[in-house]
Amino acid sequence: DSIKNVLTSPENRILIKRMLIKCADISNPCRPIEQCIEWAGRISEEYFAQTDEEKRQGLPVVMPVFDRNTCSIPKSQISFIDYFITDMFDAWDAFADLPNLMQHLDNNFKYWKGLDERKLRSLRPPPP
């Protein structure tokens, strides 16, 4: 009944749609681990290229953390999850009950944390 009441208000429906679009846009940490790693790499490469181009043109560097020579991808993912993802998806989960998505989020956070604890800066650990 409470969800039905929330959905009866046009303003609430618009808010829910906006939240759904935002969650979909930044949902990479909630994907299965292999997809999460793949897309973290693609996004990082896009940011590295932007930083490279800003340096090449003598422009201010918008995201200095994405210098390909110094960036820790695990740290960037941990920060992204901590600052943007966790609270938003906790709220979305409370509304829509998304246990699989939340399990992926937990697994991925632990993966990035494990790499960071080993002082690794890459997407994956080195081969054994």
mmCIF file of C-alpha atoms in Angstrom:
data_model
loop_
_atom_site.group_PDB
_atom_site.id
_atom_site.type_symbol
_atom_site.label_atom_id
_atom_site.label_comp_id
_atom_site.label_asym_id
_atom_site.label_seq_id
_atom_site.Cartn_x
_atom_site.Cartn_y
_atom_site.Cartn_z
ATOM 1 C CA ASP A 1 0.000 0.000 0.000
ATOM 2 C CA SER A 2 2.783 2.470 0.822
ATOM 3 C CA ILE A 3 4.389 1.994 -2.609
ATOM 4 C CA LYS A 4 0.990 2.349 -4.243
ATOM 5 C CA ASN A 5 0.495 5.627 -2.357
ATOM 6 C CA VAL A 6 3.914 6.870 -3.470
ATOM 7 C CA LEU A 7 3.084 6.060 -7.094
ATOM 8 C CA THR A 8 -0.219 7.956 -7.061
ATOM 9 C CA SER A 9 1.516 11.330 -6.909
ATOM 10 C CA PRO A 10 2.729 12.653 -10.291
ATOM 11 C CA GLU A 11 5.650 14.391 -8.545
ATOM 12 C CA ASN A 12 6.707 11.122 -6.905
ATOM 13 C CA ARG A 13 6.490 9.223 -10.188
ATOM 14 C CA ILE A 14 8.735 11.831 -11.830
ATOM 15 C CA LEU A 15 11.204 11.597 -8.932
ATOM 16 C CA ILE A 16 11.254 7.801 -9.139
ATOM 17 C CA LYS A 17 11.857 7.933 -12.907
ATOM 18 C CA ARG A 18 14.706 10.413 -12.435
ATOM 19 C CA MET A 19 16.251 8.240 -9.746
ATOM 20 C CA LEU A 20 15.949 5.157 -11.953
ATOM 21 C CA ILE A 21 17.668 6.936 -14.854
ATOM 22 C CA LYS A 22 20.485 8.171 -12.581
ATOM 23 C CA CYS A 23 20.946 4.721 -11.056
ATOM 24 C CA ALA A 24 21.070 3.143 -14.510
ATOM 25 C CA ASP A 25 23.645 5.712 -15.613
ATOM 26 C CA ILE A 26 26.079 4.977 -12.777
ATOM 27 C CA SER A 27 25.264 1.322 -12.112
ATOM 28 C CA ASN A 28 28.572 -0.236 -13.177
ATOM 29 C CA PRO A 29 29.558 -1.259 -9.617
ATOM 30 C CA CYS A 30 26.285 -3.205 -9.417
ATOM 31 C CA ARG A 31 27.030 -5.438 -12.419
ATOM 32 C CA PRO A 32 28.583 -8.903 -12.276
ATOM 33 C CA ILE A 33 32.318 -8.645 -11.568
ATOM 34 C CA GLU A 34 33.602 -9.315 -15.097
ATOM 35 C CA GLN A 35 31.323 -6.650 -16.586
ATOM 36 C CA CYS A 36 32.234 -4.272 -13.766
ATOM 37 C CA ILE A 37 35.957 -4.718 -14.438
ATOM 38 C CA GLU A 38 35.518 -4.332 -18.207
ATOM 39 C CA TRP A 39 33.532 -1.115 -17.897
ATOM 40 C CA ALA A 40 35.755 0.305 -15.156
ATOM 41 C CA GLY A 41 38.612 -0.127 -17.617
ATOM 42 C CA ARG A 42 36.722 1.541 -20.450
ATOM 43 C CA ILE A 43 35.639 4.470 -18.295
ATOM 44 C CA SER A 44 39.143 4.887 -16.868
ATOM 45 C CA GLU A 45 40.626 4.888 -20.366
ATOM 46 C CA GLU A 46 38.156 7.578 -21.421
ATOM 47 C CA TYR A 47 39.219 9.729 -18.442
ATOM 48 C CA PHE A 48 42.915 9.017 -19.077
ATOM 49 C CA ALA A 49 42.496 10.166 -22.679
ATOM 50 C CA GLN A 50 40.761 13.346 -21.511
ATOM 51 C CA THR A 51 43.590 14.083 -19.062
ATOM 52 C CA ASP A 52 46.199 13.352 -21.752
ATOM 53 C CA GLU A 53 44.475 15.747 -24.149
ATOM 54 C CA GLU A 54 44.124 18.493 -21.541
ATOM 55 C CA LYS A 55 47.859 18.226 -20.807
ATOM 56 C CA ARG A 56 48.722 18.165 -24.523
ATOM 57 C CA GLN A 57 46.745 21.353 -25.111
ATOM 58 C CA GLY A 58 48.039 23.072 -21.969
ATOM 59 C CA LEU A 59 44.543 23.225 -20.486
ATOM 60 C CA PRO A 60 43.692 22.880 -16.800
ATOM 61 C CA VAL A 61 43.398 19.193 -15.906
ATOM 62 C CA VAL A 62 39.821 18.615 -14.772
ATOM 63 C CA MET A 63 40.416 15.209 -13.172
ATOM 64 C CA PRO A 64 44.062 15.035 -12.055
ATOM 65 C CA VAL A 65 43.449 11.697 -10.345
ATOM 66 C CA PHE A 66 43.076 10.190 -13.845
ATOM 67 C CA ASP A 67 46.684 10.641 -14.863
ATOM 68 C CA ARG A 68 47.461 7.265 -16.443
ATOM 69 C CA ASN A 69 50.960 7.292 -14.893
ATOM 70 C CA THR A 70 49.798 7.647 -11.298
ATOM 71 C CA CYS A 71 46.140 6.593 -11.137
ATOM 72 C CA SER A 72 45.016 3.715 -8.974
ATOM 73 C CA ILE A 73 41.920 2.288 -10.631
ATOM 74 C CA PRO A 74 40.974 0.351 -7.468
ATOM 75 C CA LYS A 75 41.143 3.564 -5.391
ATOM 76 C CA SER A 76 39.062 5.430 -7.967
ATOM 77 C CA GLN A 77 36.415 2.681 -7.905
ATOM 78 C CA ILE A 78 36.375 2.537 -4.098
ATOM 79 C CA SER A 79 35.915 6.320 -3.915
ATOM 80 C CA PHE A 80 33.177 6.252 -6.554
ATOM 81 C CA ILE A 81 31.323 3.521 -4.670
ATOM 82 C CA ASP A 82 31.765 5.237 -1.287
ATOM 83 C CA TYR A 83 30.751 8.726 -2.400
ATOM 84 C CA PHE A 84 28.073 8.093 -5.021
ATOM 85 C CA ILE A 85 26.863 4.529 -5.226
ATOM 86 C CA THR A 86 26.302 3.060 -1.775
ATOM 87 C CA ASP A 87 23.732 5.484 -0.385
ATOM 88 C CA MET A 88 21.885 5.832 -3.676
ATOM 89 C CA PHE A 89 21.571 2.095 -4.209
ATOM 90 C CA ASP A 90 20.742 1.431 -0.556
ATOM 91 C CA ALA A 91 17.782 3.783 -1.035
ATOM 92 C CA TRP A 92 16.829 2.184 -4.345
ATOM 93 C CA ASP A 93 17.090 -1.276 -2.778
ATOM 94 C CA ALA A 94 14.830 -0.208 0.105
ATOM 95 C CA PHE A 95 12.269 0.915 -2.468
ATOM 96 C CA ALA A 96 12.549 -1.877 -5.045
ATOM 97 C CA ASP A 97 14.220 -4.814 -3.199
ATOM 98 C CA LEU A 98 17.233 -5.629 -5.375
ATOM 99 C CA PRO A 99 19.241 -8.329 -3.566
ATOM 100 C CA ASN A 100 21.201 -9.520 -6.634
ATOM 101 C CA LEU A 101 22.249 -6.014 -7.540
ATOM 102 C CA MET A 102 23.294 -5.299 -3.947
ATOM 103 C CA GLN A 103 25.282 -8.543 -3.815
ATOM 104 C CA HIS A 104 27.188 -7.542 -6.955
ATOM 105 C CA LEU A 105 27.887 -4.164 -5.358
ATOM 106 C CA ASP A 106 29.264 -5.833 -2.237
ATOM 107 C CA ASN A 107 31.366 -8.309 -4.252
ATOM 108 C CA ASN A 108 32.782 -5.568 -6.477
ATOM 109 C CA PHE A 109 33.631 -3.306 -3.554
ATOM 110 C CA LYS A 110 35.501 -6.199 -1.909
ATOM 111 C CA TYR A 111 37.311 -6.915 -5.184
ATOM 112 C CA TRP A 112 38.560 -3.326 -5.541
ATOM 113 C CA LYS A 113 39.399 -3.161 -1.839
ATOM 114 C CA GLY A 114 41.454 -6.356 -2.160
ATOM 115 C CA LEU A 115 43.457 -4.928 -5.059
ATOM 116 C CA ASP A 116 44.007 -1.684 -3.167
ATOM 117 C CA GLU A 117 45.159 -3.498 -0.026
ATOM 118 C CA ARG A 118 47.768 -5.227 -2.191
ATOM 119 C CA LYS A 119 48.866 -1.763 -3.424
ATOM 120 C CA LEU A 120 47.861 -2.673 -6.981
ATOM 121 C CA ARG A 121 46.775 0.114 -9.322
ATOM 122 C CA SER A 122 45.468 -1.989 -12.194
ATOM 123 C CA LEU A 123 42.132 -3.560 -13.114
ATOM 124 C CA ARG A 124 43.298 -7.062 -12.273
ATOM 125 C CA PRO A 125 45.950 -8.726 -10.164
ATOM 126 C CA PRO A 126 49.039 -9.944 -12.005
ATOM 127 C CA PRO A 127 48.930 -13.547 -13.232
ATOM 128 C CA PRO A 128 50.290 -16.077 -10.717
#
